[in-house]
XYZ file of N, CA and C in Angstrom:
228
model
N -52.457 -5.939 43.819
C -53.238 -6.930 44.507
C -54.008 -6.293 45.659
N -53.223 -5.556 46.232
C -54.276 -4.215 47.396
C -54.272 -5.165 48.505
N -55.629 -5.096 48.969
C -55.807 -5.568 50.517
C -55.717 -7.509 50.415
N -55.993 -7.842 49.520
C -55.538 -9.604 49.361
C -54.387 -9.916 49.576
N -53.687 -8.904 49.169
C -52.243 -9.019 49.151
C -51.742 -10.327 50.224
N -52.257 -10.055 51.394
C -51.359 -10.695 53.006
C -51.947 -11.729 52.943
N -53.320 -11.916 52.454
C -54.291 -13.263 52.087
C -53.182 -14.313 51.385
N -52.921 -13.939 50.116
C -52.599 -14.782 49.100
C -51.322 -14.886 49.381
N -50.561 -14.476 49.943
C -48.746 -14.592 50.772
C -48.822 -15.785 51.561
N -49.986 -15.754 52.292
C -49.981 -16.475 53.713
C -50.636 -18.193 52.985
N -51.697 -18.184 51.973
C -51.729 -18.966 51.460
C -50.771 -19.576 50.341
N -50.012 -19.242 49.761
C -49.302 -19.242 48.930
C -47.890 -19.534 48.897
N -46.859 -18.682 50.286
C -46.040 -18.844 50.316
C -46.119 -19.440 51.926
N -46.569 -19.125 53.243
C -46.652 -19.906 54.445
C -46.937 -21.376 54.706
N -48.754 -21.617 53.450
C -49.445 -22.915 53.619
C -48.007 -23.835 52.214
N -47.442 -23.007 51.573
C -47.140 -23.826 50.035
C -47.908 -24.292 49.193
N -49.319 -23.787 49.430
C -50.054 -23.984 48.205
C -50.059 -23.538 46.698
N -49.681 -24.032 45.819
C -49.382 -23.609 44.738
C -50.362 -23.404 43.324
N -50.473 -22.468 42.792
C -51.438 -22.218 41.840
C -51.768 -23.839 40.998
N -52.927 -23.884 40.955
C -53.460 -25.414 40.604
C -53.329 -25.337 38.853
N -53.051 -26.489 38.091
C -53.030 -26.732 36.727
C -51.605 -26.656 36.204
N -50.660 -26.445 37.233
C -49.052 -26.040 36.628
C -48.656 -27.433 35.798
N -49.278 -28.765 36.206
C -48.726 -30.210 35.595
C -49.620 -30.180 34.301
N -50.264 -29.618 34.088
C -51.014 -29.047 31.882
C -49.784 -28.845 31.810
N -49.297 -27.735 32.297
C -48.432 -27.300 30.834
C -47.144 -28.221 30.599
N -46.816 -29.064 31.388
C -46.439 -30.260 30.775
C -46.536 -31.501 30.453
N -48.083 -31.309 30.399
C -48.579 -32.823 29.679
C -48.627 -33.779 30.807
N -48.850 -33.705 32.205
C -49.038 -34.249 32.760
C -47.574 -35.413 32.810
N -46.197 -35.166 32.430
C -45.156 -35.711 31.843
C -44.766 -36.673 32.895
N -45.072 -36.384 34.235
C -44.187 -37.785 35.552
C -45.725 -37.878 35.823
N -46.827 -38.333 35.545
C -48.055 -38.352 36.221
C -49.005 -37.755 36.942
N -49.909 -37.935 37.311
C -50.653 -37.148 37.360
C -50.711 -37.175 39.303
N -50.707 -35.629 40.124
C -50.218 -35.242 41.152
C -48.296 -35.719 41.384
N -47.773 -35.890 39.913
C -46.123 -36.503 40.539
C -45.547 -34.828 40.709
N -46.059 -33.577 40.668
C -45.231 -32.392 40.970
C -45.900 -31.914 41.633
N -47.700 -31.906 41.401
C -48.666 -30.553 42.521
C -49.316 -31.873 43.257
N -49.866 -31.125 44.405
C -50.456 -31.680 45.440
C -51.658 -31.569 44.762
N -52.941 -32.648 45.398
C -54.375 -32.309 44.306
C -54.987 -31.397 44.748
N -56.380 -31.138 44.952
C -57.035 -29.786 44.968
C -57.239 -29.991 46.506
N -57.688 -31.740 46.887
C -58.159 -31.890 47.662
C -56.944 -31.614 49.655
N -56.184 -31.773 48.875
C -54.755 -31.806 49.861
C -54.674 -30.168 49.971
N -54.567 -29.103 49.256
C -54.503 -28.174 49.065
C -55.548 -27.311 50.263
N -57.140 -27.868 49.842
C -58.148 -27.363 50.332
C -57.435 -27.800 52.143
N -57.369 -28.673 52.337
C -57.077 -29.446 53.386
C -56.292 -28.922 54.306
N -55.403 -28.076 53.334
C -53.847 -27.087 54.184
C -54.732 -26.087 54.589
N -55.626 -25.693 53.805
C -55.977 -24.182 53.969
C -57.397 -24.306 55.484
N -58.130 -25.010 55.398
C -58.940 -25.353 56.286
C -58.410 -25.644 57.843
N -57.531 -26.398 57.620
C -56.504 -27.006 58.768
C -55.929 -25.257 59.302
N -55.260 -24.533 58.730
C -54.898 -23.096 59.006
C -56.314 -22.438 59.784
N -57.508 -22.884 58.849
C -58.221 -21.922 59.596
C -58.639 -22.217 60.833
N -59.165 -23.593 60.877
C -59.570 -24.614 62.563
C -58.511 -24.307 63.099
N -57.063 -24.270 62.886
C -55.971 -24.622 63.964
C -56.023 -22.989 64.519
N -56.679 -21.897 63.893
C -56.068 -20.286 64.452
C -55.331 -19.458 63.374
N -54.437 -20.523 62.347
C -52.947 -19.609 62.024
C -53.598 -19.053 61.047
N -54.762 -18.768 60.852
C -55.166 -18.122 59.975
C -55.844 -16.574 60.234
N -55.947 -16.718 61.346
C -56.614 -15.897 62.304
C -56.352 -14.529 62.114
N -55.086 -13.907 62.016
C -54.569 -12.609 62.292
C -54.657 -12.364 60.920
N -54.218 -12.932 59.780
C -54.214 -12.406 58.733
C -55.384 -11.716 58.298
N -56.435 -13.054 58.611
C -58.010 -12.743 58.112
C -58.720 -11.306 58.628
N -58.019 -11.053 59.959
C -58.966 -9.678 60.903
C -57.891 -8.854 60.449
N -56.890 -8.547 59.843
C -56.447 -7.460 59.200
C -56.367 -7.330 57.771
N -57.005 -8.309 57.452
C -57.668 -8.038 56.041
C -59.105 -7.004 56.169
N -59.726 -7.702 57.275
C -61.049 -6.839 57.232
C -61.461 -5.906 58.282
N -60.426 -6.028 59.032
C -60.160 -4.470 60.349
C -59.903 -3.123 59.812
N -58.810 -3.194 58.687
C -58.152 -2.690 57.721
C -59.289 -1.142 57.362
N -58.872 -0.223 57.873
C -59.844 1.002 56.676
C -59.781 0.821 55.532
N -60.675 1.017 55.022
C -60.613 1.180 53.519
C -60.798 2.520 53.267
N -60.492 3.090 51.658
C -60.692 4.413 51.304
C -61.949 4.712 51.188
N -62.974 4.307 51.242
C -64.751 4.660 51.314
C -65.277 4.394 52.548
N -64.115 4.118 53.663
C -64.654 4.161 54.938
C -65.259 2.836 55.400
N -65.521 1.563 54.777
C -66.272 0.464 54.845
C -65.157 -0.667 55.134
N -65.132 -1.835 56.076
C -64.057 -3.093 55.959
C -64.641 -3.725 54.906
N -66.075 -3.517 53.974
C -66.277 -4.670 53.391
C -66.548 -4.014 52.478
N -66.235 -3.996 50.597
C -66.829 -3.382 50.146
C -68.290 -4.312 49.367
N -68.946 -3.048 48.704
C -70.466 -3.188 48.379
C -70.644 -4.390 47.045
N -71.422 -5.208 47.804
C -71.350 -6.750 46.263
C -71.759 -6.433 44.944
């Protein structure tokens, strides 16, 4: 995963956002949002992290970070 790595931890396991579509693979069986939160609640955690700060440190050592070509950002 490389430099996302601390990204997708902090979203993933800090916010509890959970990979979206997990209620497909069972047919939607207790209804629909009865196990995942919707996209919109989700987006909501992650935004809220970023306005409130707690998102803050992760994000500037994602891109403070050297990289091996010398660049924080690489080329699009």
């Amino acid at each position: 995963m490389g430099k996302t790595k601390s990204m997708y931890e902090f979203i993933r396991v800090q916010l509890g956002v959970s990979m979206h579509g997990s209620e497909n693979l069972n047919g939607f069986e207790g209804g629909l949002h009865s196990t995942q939160m919707s996209i919109g609640q989700n987006i909501t955690k992650i935004y809220e992290a970023i306005r409130d700060g707690d998102m803050q440190g992760v994000l500037a050592d994602l891109v403070a970070s050297p990289r091996e070509n010398g660049f924080a950002f690489s080329k699009l």
